[in-house]
């Protein structure tokens, strides 16, 4: 398995298991199966509502001798309602308790968006707190405290624009080492790749298969289905692999970590084997042409009427990226 190397030489397996949308009741078995298959990187978040069950799967895998803690890379994310500096550490401690772990490998600020304490998802614009009132630098100071206390070996962010990353890089005592963002052939974000390479920030590609299992309210009627793209399908057919494997290997060949979600044992194994697929330069060029600069995950939930956030202030330089086809 290829790895991404952090500044202190820690190694993150480039392919991980995504757990967004994996329901309690199915994620325990999926994690246990994934470990059997060989997955050693698990991408979690408090808001996914399944960390307790993932923790049980880890605990049982440790007990039964399938793995030891340091064999696996575990990422989790701070939810938007705990962005005040002194709320970050308690939020991480809750995640650690749920995951039955003593430390994380990587903790991320899930969104550059703050919610009032106690609000899980905004009902109205007044549930959001502006970045002027709760600056990302304050949240980051809380993240740095998590690192200082040895509760997360690395810290980073998710859904950050270049502008917001640059702001953080300038003021942070400990620089963010990761930005986890939506990346796939329809949303290739070349400027972000260039910026992060220059600043020694690693990238993780979320929704690499197009997240077809998003809830209906996060979907557009006109959106194109990534896994059904004819070019990807033809390429897969010609190579004797699956469309999902092409998408995963494409992300790996761009040196981004990639976290396809599955709770199906056959697809878990299929996705893991994507590392064996070889994409030649002509195939990489053909995929380059599929970029439509189009997001599936629009963040529209953060920009209701009266919100302190607009699509422009949420996505900054990339707000022109088409939302939802
Ligand atoms: P399932 O969990 O039933 O396998 P993303 O990683 O972009 O969020 O996409 C996740 C969606 O893709 C889920 O609906 C998942 O369903 C599905 N999926 C995962 N692996 C594959 C695969 N190899 N082929 C087709 N669909 C897949």
Short mmCIF file of C-alpha atoms and ligand atoms in Angstrom, two decimals:
data_model
loop_
_atom_site.label_atom_id
_atom_site.label_comp_id
_atom_site.label_asym_id
_atom_site.label_seq_id
_atom_site.Cartn_x
_atom_site.Cartn_y
_atom_site.Cartn_z
CA UNK A 1 0.00 0.00 0.00
CA UNK A 2 1.32 3.42 -0.94
CA UNK A 3 1.55 5.94 1.89
CA UNK A 4 1.47 9.68 2.38
CA UNK A 5 4.33 10.84 4.55
CA UNK A 6 3.81 13.54 7.17
CA UNK A 7 6.53 15.99 8.23
CA UNK A 8 7.60 13.80 11.17
CA UNK A 9 7.75 10.76 8.81
CA UNK A 10 4.48 9.26 10.08
CA UNK A 11 2.89 7.26 7.30
CA UNK A 12 -0.80 7.35 6.38
CA UNK A 13 -2.00 4.55 4.10
CA UNK A 14 -3.15 6.38 0.97
CA UNK A 15 -6.39 4.39 0.72
CA UNK A 16 -8.77 4.51 3.67
CA UNK A 17 -12.31 3.53 4.49
CA UNK A 18 -14.83 6.38 4.40
CA UNK A 19 -17.55 6.13 7.06
CA UNK A 20 -19.86 9.06 6.19
CA UNK A 21 -23.35 7.64 5.61
CA UNK A 22 -22.46 4.24 7.11
CA UNK A 23 -25.26 3.54 9.50
CA UNK A 24 -25.00 2.14 12.98
CA UNK A 25 -26.08 -1.46 12.46
CA UNK A 26 -23.91 -1.87 9.36
CA UNK A 27 -20.64 -0.11 10.16
CA UNK A 28 -19.44 -2.57 12.83
CA UNK A 29 -19.35 -5.45 10.36
CA UNK A 30 -17.97 -3.25 7.60
CA UNK A 31 -15.02 -2.15 9.75
CA UNK A 32 -14.29 -5.71 10.89
CA UNK A 33 -14.43 -6.91 7.27
CA UNK A 34 -12.32 -4.00 6.08
CA UNK A 35 -9.63 -4.88 8.63
CA UNK A 36 -9.67 -8.50 7.37
CA UNK A 37 -9.33 -7.27 3.80
CA UNK A 38 -6.33 -5.13 4.75
CA UNK A 39 -7.67 -1.60 5.28
CA UNK A 40 -5.53 0.22 7.84
CA UNK A 41 -6.87 3.76 7.47
CA UNK A 42 -10.30 4.77 8.77
CA UNK A 43 -11.86 8.16 8.19
CA UNK A 44 -14.41 9.09 10.86
CA UNK A 45 -16.23 12.15 12.21
CA UNK A 46 -18.31 12.89 15.27
CA UNK A 47 -21.22 14.09 13.11
CA UNK A 48 -21.44 10.77 11.24
CA UNK A 49 -23.13 9.39 14.35
CA UNK A 50 -21.37 6.04 14.17
CA UNK A 51 -18.13 6.45 16.14
CA UNK A 52 -19.43 4.34 19.05
CA UNK A 53 -19.94 1.37 16.77
CA UNK A 54 -16.63 1.90 14.99
CA UNK A 55 -15.01 1.97 18.44
CA UNK A 56 -16.58 -1.38 19.24
CA UNK A 57 -15.22 -2.81 15.99
CA UNK A 58 -11.72 -1.54 16.80
CA UNK A 59 -11.91 -2.90 20.35
CA UNK A 60 -12.97 -6.36 19.15
CA UNK A 61 -10.32 -6.36 16.42
CA UNK A 62 -7.66 -5.51 19.04
CA UNK A 63 -9.00 -8.15 21.45
CA UNK A 64 -9.04 -10.85 18.81
CA UNK A 65 -5.52 -9.98 17.72
CA UNK A 66 -6.43 -8.87 14.17
CA UNK A 67 -4.51 -5.62 14.62
CA UNK A 68 -2.83 -3.50 17.27
CA UNK A 69 -3.50 0.22 17.67
CA UNK A 70 -0.41 1.37 15.88
CA UNK A 71 -1.27 -0.71 12.81
CA UNK A 72 -4.13 1.62 11.98
CA UNK A 73 -4.50 5.27 11.02
CA UNK A 74 -7.61 6.89 12.45
CA UNK A 75 -8.85 10.33 11.45
CA UNK A 76 -11.81 12.13 13.01
CA UNK A 77 -13.30 15.59 12.77
CA UNK A 78 -14.46 18.40 15.06
CA UNK A 79 -18.09 19.35 14.53
CA UNK A 80 -19.06 22.95 13.82
CA UNK A 81 -20.83 23.49 17.15
CA UNK A 82 -17.62 23.14 19.18
CA UNK A 83 -15.43 25.76 17.49
CA UNK A 84 -14.69 27.89 20.54
CA UNK A 85 -11.12 27.36 21.69
CA UNK A 86 -12.09 25.66 24.96
CA UNK A 87 -14.70 23.41 23.31
CA UNK A 88 -12.25 21.62 21.01
CA UNK A 89 -10.45 19.42 23.51
CA UNK A 90 -13.67 18.15 25.15
CA UNK A 91 -15.07 17.36 21.67
CA UNK A 92 -11.96 15.36 20.82
CA UNK A 93 -12.14 13.55 24.17
CA UNK A 94 -15.74 12.53 23.43
CA UNK A 95 -14.67 11.19 20.02
CA UNK A 96 -11.80 9.27 21.64
CA UNK A 97 -14.18 7.78 24.20
CA UNK A 98 -16.59 6.74 21.45
CA UNK A 99 -13.83 5.29 19.27
CA UNK A 100 -12.28 3.57 22.33
CA UNK A 101 -8.90 5.06 21.46
CA UNK A 102 -6.31 6.92 23.50
CA UNK A 103 -5.22 9.11 20.61
CA UNK A 104 -6.09 9.96 17.02
CA UNK A 105 -3.65 9.99 14.17
CA UNK A 106 -5.32 13.01 12.64
CA UNK A 107 -7.99 15.45 13.85
CA UNK A 108 -9.60 17.85 11.38
CA UNK A 109 -11.76 20.95 11.63
CA UNK A 110 -14.73 19.55 9.69
CA UNK A 111 -15.97 22.84 8.12
CA UNK A 112 -14.83 26.47 8.21
CA UNK A 113 -18.27 27.24 9.59
CA UNK A 114 -19.36 27.82 13.19
CA UNK A 115 -22.69 26.87 14.73
CA UNK A 116 -24.09 28.03 18.03
CA UNK A 117 -23.36 25.68 20.90
CA UNK A 118 -25.97 22.94 21.04
CA UNK A 119 -27.07 23.34 17.40
CA UNK A 120 -26.28 20.21 15.39
CA UNK A 121 -27.63 21.38 12.02
CA UNK A 122 -28.91 24.90 11.42
CA UNK A 123 -32.66 25.39 11.30
CA UNK A 124 -32.37 29.07 10.42
CA UNK A 125 -29.60 31.53 9.58
CA UNK A 126 -29.47 32.67 13.20
CA UNK A 127 -28.08 29.25 14.24
CA UNK A 128 -24.79 30.13 12.55
CA UNK A 129 -21.99 32.18 14.10
CA UNK A 130 -19.84 34.34 11.83
CA UNK A 131 -16.11 33.84 11.51
CA UNK A 132 -15.74 37.43 12.70
CA UNK A 133 -17.35 36.41 16.01
CA UNK A 134 -15.66 33.02 16.22
CA UNK A 135 -12.45 33.20 14.18
CA UNK A 136 -10.90 30.06 12.74
CA UNK A 137 -7.68 31.07 14.54
CA UNK A 138 -9.46 30.46 17.88
CA UNK A 139 -10.66 27.05 16.77
CA UNK A 140 -7.17 26.29 15.57
CA UNK A 141 -5.70 27.21 18.95
CA UNK A 142 -7.98 24.52 20.41
CA UNK A 143 -6.72 22.06 17.78
CA UNK A 144 -3.12 22.93 18.70
CA UNK A 145 -3.95 22.16 22.34
CA UNK A 146 -5.14 18.70 21.24
CA UNK A 147 -1.80 18.13 19.56
CA UNK A 148 0.16 19.52 22.52
CA UNK A 149 -1.63 17.12 24.88
CA UNK A 150 -0.75 14.16 22.68
CA UNK A 151 -4.39 13.41 21.87
CA UNK A 152 -3.90 13.74 18.12
CA UNK A 153 -0.59 13.15 16.38
CA UNK A 154 -1.53 15.45 13.52
CA UNK A 155 -4.04 18.25 12.98
CA UNK A 156 -5.62 19.64 9.85
CA UNK A 157 -8.78 20.92 8.25
CA UNK A 158 -11.54 19.95 5.84
CA UNK A 159 -13.51 21.92 3.25
CA UNK A 160 -11.07 24.83 3.44
CA UNK A 161 -10.43 27.12 0.47
CA UNK A 162 -6.90 28.20 -0.47
CA UNK A 163 -7.69 31.60 1.05
CA UNK A 164 -8.68 30.12 4.41
CA UNK A 165 -5.73 27.72 4.40
CA UNK A 166 -3.37 30.59 3.66
CA UNK A 167 -4.85 32.59 6.55
CA UNK A 168 -4.30 29.71 8.91
CA UNK A 169 -0.79 28.92 7.67
CA UNK A 170 0.17 32.52 8.36
CA UNK A 171 -0.95 32.61 11.99
CA UNK A 172 -0.75 28.99 13.17
CA UNK A 173 1.87 27.84 15.64
CA UNK A 174 1.41 24.31 14.30
CA UNK A 175 0.66 24.36 10.57
CA UNK A 176 -2.30 22.37 9.23
CA UNK A 177 -0.94 19.21 7.65
CA UNK A 178 -4.06 18.06 5.81
CA UNK A 179 -7.01 19.49 3.91
CA UNK A 180 -9.78 16.97 3.25
CA UNK A 181 -11.95 18.12 0.35
CA UNK A 182 -14.22 16.81 -2.36
CA UNK A 183 -12.05 15.58 -5.23
CA UNK A 184 -12.94 13.34 -8.18
CA UNK A 185 -12.72 13.57 -11.97
CA UNK A 186 -15.70 15.99 -12.12
CA UNK A 187 -14.03 18.24 -9.49
CA UNK A 188 -10.27 18.08 -9.91
CA UNK A 189 -9.30 21.38 -8.21
CA UNK A 190 -5.84 21.75 -9.81
CA UNK A 191 -5.11 25.08 -8.08
CA UNK A 192 -5.66 23.51 -4.68
CA UNK A 193 -3.30 20.65 -5.54
CA UNK A 194 -0.61 23.11 -6.62
CA UNK A 195 -1.05 25.30 -3.54
CA UNK A 196 -0.95 22.37 -1.11
CA UNK A 197 2.10 20.84 -2.75
CA UNK A 198 3.90 24.18 -2.41
CA UNK A 199 2.94 24.52 1.26
CA UNK A 200 3.58 20.89 2.20
CA UNK A 201 -0.08 20.29 3.03
CA UNK A 202 -1.48 16.85 2.19
CA UNK A 203 -4.89 16.33 0.60
CA UNK A 204 -7.57 13.70 1.13
CA UNK A 205 -10.21 13.16 -1.55
CA UNK A 206 -13.71 12.73 -0.13
CA UNK A 207 -16.72 11.56 -2.16
CA UNK A 208 -14.29 9.92 -4.60
CA UNK A 209 -17.10 7.78 -6.06
CA UNK A 210 -19.59 10.66 -6.22
CA UNK A 211 -21.37 9.78 -2.94
CA UNK A 212 -24.45 8.39 -4.67
CA UNK A 213 -25.93 7.50 -1.28
CA UNK A 214 -26.21 11.13 -0.17
CA UNK A 215 -29.62 11.98 1.29
CA UNK A 216 -32.07 13.31 -1.32
CA UNK A 217 -31.92 16.88 -0.02
CA UNK A 218 -28.20 16.95 -0.83
CA UNK A 219 -28.83 15.89 -4.44
CA UNK A 220 -29.72 17.78 -7.57
CA UNK A 221 -32.16 16.28 -10.08
CA UNK A 222 -29.85 17.14 -12.93
CA UNK A 223 -26.60 15.85 -11.47
CA UNK A 224 -24.51 13.40 -13.45
CA UNK A 225 -23.64 10.12 -11.80
CA UNK A 226 -19.88 9.79 -11.60
CA UNK A 227 -19.81 5.98 -11.50
CA UNK A 228 -21.97 5.91 -14.63
CA UNK A 229 -19.82 8.27 -16.68
CA UNK A 230 -19.43 6.56 -20.10
CA UNK A 231 -15.72 7.45 -20.43
CA UNK A 232 -14.90 5.96 -17.03
CA UNK A 233 -17.08 2.93 -17.74
CA UNK A 234 -15.47 2.29 -21.14
CA UNK A 235 -12.01 2.65 -19.66
CA UNK A 236 -12.91 0.19 -16.92
CA UNK A 237 -14.35 -2.31 -19.37
CA UNK A 238 -11.24 -2.13 -21.54
CA UNK A 239 -8.95 -2.70 -18.56
CA UNK A 240 -11.07 -5.41 -17.00
CA UNK A 241 -11.63 -3.51 -13.76
CA UNK A 242 -14.52 -1.54 -12.29
CA UNK A 243 -15.40 2.15 -12.65
CA UNK A 244 -14.91 2.57 -8.89
CA UNK A 245 -11.39 1.13 -9.15
CA UNK A 246 -10.50 3.65 -11.87
CA UNK A 247 -11.75 6.52 -9.70
CA UNK A 248 -9.83 5.33 -6.65
CA UNK A 249 -6.59 4.71 -8.54
CA UNK A 250 -6.87 8.09 -10.24
CA UNK A 251 -6.91 9.75 -6.80
CA UNK A 252 -3.95 7.67 -5.64
CA UNK A 253 -1.95 8.54 -8.77
CA UNK A 254 -2.49 12.22 -7.95
CA UNK A 255 -0.89 11.53 -4.54
CA UNK A 256 -4.02 12.37 -2.61
CA UNK A 257 -5.36 10.07 0.07
CA UNK A 258 -8.73 8.64 -0.91
CA UNK A 259 -11.54 7.36 1.31
CA UNK A 260 -14.24 5.49 -0.64
CA UNK A 261 -17.16 4.48 1.56
CA UNK A 262 -18.67 1.03 1.39
CA UNK A 263 -20.48 -1.26 3.79
CA UNK A 264 -20.66 -4.09 1.28
CA UNK A 265 -18.00 -6.83 1.62
CA UNK A 266 -17.64 -7.34 -2.14
CA UNK A 267 -17.26 -3.64 -2.85
CA UNK A 268 -14.93 -3.19 0.14
CA UNK A 269 -12.62 -5.80 -1.38
CA UNK A 270 -13.03 -4.41 -4.89
CA UNK A 271 -12.12 -0.91 -3.75
CA UNK A 272 -9.09 -2.16 -1.82
CA UNK A 273 -7.80 -3.91 -4.94
CA UNK A 274 -7.88 -0.62 -6.87
CA UNK A 275 -4.26 -0.16 -5.81
CA UNK A 276 -3.38 -2.89 -8.31
CA UNK A 277 -4.96 -1.08 -11.28
CA UNK A 278 -2.49 0.72 -13.55
CA UNK A 279 -3.51 3.91 -15.30
CA UNK A 280 -1.25 4.93 -18.17
CA UNK A 281 -0.51 8.59 -19.06
CA UNK A 282 -3.09 8.53 -21.89
CA UNK A 283 -5.76 7.37 -19.45
CA UNK A 284 -4.79 10.05 -16.92
CA UNK A 285 -5.04 12.64 -19.72
CA UNK A 286 -8.44 11.34 -20.77
CA UNK A 287 -9.67 11.70 -17.17
CA UNK A 288 -8.26 15.24 -17.01
CA UNK A 289 -10.75 16.16 -19.73
CA UNK A 290 -13.69 15.12 -17.52
CA UNK A 291 -13.23 18.01 -15.08
CA UNK A 292 -16.50 19.94 -14.90
CA UNK A 293 -15.54 21.91 -11.77
CA UNK A 294 -18.75 20.66 -10.24
CA UNK A 295 -19.41 19.78 -6.62
CA UNK A 296 -21.77 17.22 -5.20
CA UNK A 297 -21.35 18.57 -1.65
CA UNK A 298 -22.39 22.19 -1.92
CA UNK A 299 -22.56 23.24 1.70
CA UNK A 300 -25.94 24.86 0.97
CA UNK A 301 -26.96 23.92 4.49
CA UNK A 302 -24.59 26.64 5.79
CA UNK A 303 -26.04 29.42 3.69
CA UNK A 304 -29.77 29.71 4.49
CA UNK A 305 -31.36 33.18 4.48
CA UNK A 306 -29.94 35.26 7.30
CA UNK A 307 -26.79 33.13 7.62
CA UNK A 308 -23.43 34.77 8.24
CA UNK A 309 -22.16 32.66 5.33
CA UNK A 310 -22.81 32.86 1.59
CA UNK A 311 -21.51 30.49 -1.11
CA UNK A 312 -18.94 33.17 -1.91
CA UNK A 313 -17.61 33.45 1.65
CA UNK A 314 -17.83 29.70 2.21
CA UNK A 315 -15.82 28.63 -0.84
CA UNK A 316 -13.83 31.84 -1.52
CA UNK A 317 -11.75 31.54 -4.69
CA UNK A 318 -13.57 28.41 -5.79
CA UNK A 319 -17.14 29.62 -5.25
CA UNK A 320 -17.57 29.80 -9.02
CA UNK A 321 -17.32 26.03 -9.07
CA UNK A 322 -20.76 25.02 -10.19
CA UNK A 323 -22.93 23.76 -7.37
CA UNK A 324 -24.96 20.67 -7.99
CA UNK A 325 -24.77 20.61 -11.82
P1 LIG B 1 -22.17 0.68 -0.60
O1 LIG B 1 -21.81 1.23 0.74
O2 LIG B 1 -23.48 -0.04 -0.59
O3 LIG B 1 -21.07 -0.12 -1.21
P2 LIG B 1 -18.40 7.84 -1.80
O4 LIG B 1 -17.25 7.05 -1.29
O5 LIG B 1 -18.04 8.72 -2.95
O6 LIG B 1 -19.12 8.59 -0.70
O7 LIG B 1 -19.48 6.82 -2.40
C1 LIG B 1 -20.15 5.89 -1.60
C2 LIG B 1 -21.24 5.24 -2.41
O8 LIG B 1 -20.65 4.42 -3.42
C3 LIG B 1 -22.10 4.32 -1.58
O9 LIG B 1 -23.41 4.36 -2.09
C4 LIG B 1 -21.47 2.95 -1.79
O10 LIG B 1 -22.44 1.93 -1.59
C5 LIG B 1 -21.07 3.05 -3.24
N1 LIG B 1 -19.93 2.20 -3.61
C6 LIG B 1 -18.83 1.93 -2.86
N2 LIG B 1 -17.98 1.15 -3.53
C7 LIG B 1 -18.54 0.91 -4.73
C8 LIG B 1 -18.15 0.16 -5.87
N3 LIG B 1 -17.00 -0.50 -5.89
N4 LIG B 1 -19.00 0.12 -6.92
C9 LIG B 1 -20.19 0.77 -6.90
N5 LIG B 1 -20.61 1.51 -5.85
C10 LIG B 1 -19.79 1.58 -4.77
#
